[in-house]
Structures are given as C-alpha cells and as structure tokens.
PDB file of C-alpha atoms and ligand atoms in Angstrom:
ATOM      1  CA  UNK A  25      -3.188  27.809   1.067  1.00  0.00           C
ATOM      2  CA  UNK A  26      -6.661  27.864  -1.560  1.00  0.00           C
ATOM      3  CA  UNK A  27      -9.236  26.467  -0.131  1.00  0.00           C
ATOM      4  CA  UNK A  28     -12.925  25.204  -1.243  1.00  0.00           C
ATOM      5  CA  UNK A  29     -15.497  24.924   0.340  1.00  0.00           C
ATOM      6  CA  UNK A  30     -18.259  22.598  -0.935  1.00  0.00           C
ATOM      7  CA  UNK A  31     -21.714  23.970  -1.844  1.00  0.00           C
ATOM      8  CA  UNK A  32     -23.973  21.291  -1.216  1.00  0.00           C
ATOM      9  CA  UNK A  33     -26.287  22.617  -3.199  1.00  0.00           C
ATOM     10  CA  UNK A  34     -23.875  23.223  -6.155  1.00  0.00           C
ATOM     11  CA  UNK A  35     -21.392  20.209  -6.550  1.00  0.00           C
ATOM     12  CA  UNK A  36     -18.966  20.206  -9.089  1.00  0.00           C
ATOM     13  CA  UNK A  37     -18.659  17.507 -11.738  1.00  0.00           C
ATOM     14  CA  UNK A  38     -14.925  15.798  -9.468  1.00  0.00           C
ATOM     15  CA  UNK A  39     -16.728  16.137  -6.224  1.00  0.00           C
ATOM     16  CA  UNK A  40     -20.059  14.417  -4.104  1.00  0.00           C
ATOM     17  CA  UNK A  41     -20.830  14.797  -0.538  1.00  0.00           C
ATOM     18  CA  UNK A  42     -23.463  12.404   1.407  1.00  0.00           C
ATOM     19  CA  UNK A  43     -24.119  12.231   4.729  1.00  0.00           C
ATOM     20  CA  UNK A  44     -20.932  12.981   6.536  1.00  0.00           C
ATOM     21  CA  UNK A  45     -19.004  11.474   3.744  1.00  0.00           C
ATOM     22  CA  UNK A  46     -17.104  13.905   0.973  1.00  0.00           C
ATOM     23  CA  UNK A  47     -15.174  12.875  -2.505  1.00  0.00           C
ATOM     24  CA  UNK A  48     -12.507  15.430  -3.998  1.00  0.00           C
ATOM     25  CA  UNK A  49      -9.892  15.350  -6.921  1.00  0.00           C
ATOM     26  CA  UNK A  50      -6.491  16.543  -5.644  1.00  0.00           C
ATOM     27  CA  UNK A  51      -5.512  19.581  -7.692  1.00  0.00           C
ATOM     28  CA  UNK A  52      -2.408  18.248  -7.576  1.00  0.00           C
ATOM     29  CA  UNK A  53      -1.880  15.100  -8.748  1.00  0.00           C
ATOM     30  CA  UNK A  54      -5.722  14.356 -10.128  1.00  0.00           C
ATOM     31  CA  UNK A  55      -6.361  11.289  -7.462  1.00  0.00           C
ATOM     32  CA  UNK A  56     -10.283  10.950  -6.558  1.00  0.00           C
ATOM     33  CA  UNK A  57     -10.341  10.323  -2.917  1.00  0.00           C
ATOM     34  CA  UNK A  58     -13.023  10.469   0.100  1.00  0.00           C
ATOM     35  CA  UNK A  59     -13.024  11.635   3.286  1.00  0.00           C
ATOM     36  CA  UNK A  60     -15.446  10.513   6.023  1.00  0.00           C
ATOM     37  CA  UNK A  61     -16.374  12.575   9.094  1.00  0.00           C
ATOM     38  CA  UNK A  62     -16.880   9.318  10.798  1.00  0.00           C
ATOM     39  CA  UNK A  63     -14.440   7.428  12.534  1.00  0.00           C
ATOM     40  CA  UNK A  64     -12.766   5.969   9.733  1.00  0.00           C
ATOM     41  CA  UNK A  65     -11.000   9.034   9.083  1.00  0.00           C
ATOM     42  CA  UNK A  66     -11.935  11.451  11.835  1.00  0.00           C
ATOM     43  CA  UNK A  67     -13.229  13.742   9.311  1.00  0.00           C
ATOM     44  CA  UNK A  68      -9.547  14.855   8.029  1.00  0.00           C
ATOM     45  CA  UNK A  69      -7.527  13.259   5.280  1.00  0.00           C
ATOM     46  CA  UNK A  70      -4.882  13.665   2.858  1.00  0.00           C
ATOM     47  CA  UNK A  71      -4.635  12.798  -0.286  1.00  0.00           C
ATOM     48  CA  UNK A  72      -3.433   9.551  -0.443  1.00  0.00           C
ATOM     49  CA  UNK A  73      -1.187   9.725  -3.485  1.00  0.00           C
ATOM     50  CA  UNK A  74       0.738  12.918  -2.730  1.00  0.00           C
ATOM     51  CA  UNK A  75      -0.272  13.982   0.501  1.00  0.00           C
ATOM     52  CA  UNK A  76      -0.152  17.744  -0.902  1.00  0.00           C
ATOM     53  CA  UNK A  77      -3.930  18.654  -0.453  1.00  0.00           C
ATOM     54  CA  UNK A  78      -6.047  17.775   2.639  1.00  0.00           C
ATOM     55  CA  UNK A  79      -9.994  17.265   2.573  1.00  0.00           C
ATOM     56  CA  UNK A  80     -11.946  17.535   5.625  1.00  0.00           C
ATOM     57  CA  UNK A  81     -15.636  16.553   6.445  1.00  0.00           C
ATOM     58  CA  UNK A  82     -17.541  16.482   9.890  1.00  0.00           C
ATOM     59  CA  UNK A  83     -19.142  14.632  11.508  1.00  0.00           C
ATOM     60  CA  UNK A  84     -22.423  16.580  11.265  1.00  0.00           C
ATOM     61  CA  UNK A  85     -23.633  15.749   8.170  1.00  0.00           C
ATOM     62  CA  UNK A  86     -24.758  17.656   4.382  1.00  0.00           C
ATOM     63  CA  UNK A  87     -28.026  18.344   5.565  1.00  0.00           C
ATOM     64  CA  UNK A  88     -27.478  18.630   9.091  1.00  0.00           C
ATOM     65  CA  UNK A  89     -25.576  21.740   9.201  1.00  0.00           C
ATOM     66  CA  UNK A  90     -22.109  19.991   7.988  1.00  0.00           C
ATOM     67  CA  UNK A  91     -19.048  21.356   6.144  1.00  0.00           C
ATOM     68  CA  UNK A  92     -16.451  19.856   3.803  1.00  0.00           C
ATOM     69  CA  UNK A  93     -14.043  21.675   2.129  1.00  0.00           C
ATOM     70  CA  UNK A  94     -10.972  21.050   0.531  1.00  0.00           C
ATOM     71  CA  UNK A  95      -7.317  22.473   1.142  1.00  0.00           C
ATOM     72  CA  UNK A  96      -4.115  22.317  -1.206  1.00  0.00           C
TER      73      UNK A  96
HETATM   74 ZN1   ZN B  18      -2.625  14.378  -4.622  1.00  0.00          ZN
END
C-alpha cells in the first residue's frame, strides 16, 4: 500500500500537523479528517467515510521527535 509520510517542515496544501494531532484528505474519496495521537484515537484512524486509507499520528509530538503518515 502508498504511503506518506508527513514532512513537518513541508506540509502540503490538504494536510496540518500540531502537536500530536495530524489532518489528511483521503485519496480516495476526498474526506478531510484528523487523527490524534492522544487518547481519542490512539494515534490510528481510518477514514471515516470509506474506511479505505488509514492515518496514524503518535503520541510524541511534531516537534518532539513525532511521525504521522498516511496509508491508502
Ligand atoms: Zn475515504
């Protein structure tokens, strides 16, 4: 499966990372949707309209040492 992996220093125009906190657009169906590497989502989600792409974000943080990236 293609996946990205965010830059943090190089977002794209359909993404933003904060904190432990990352937005995507699902290459498949367009949604916008976030994925936090907090407890809320436990740093994995799907997308939420198709559930064909997953995002994932942890827990450590954009300028901590953190990834996010983005699989579909
Ligand atoms: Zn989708």
């Amino acid at each position: 499966m293609p996946t990205k992996v965010l830059d943090p220093n190089n977002l794209g125009m359909d993404e933003d990372w904060e904190g432990n906190n990352a937005a995507f657009r699902c290459p498949h169906c367009s949604k916008v949707y976030i994925v936090s590497g907090s407890g809320v989502h436990h740093g994995v989600r799907k997308c939420p309209n198709c559930e064909k792409s997953t995002a994932r974000c942890d827990i450590k943080g954009k300028k901590s040492g953190g990834s996010a990236s983005l699989e579909w």
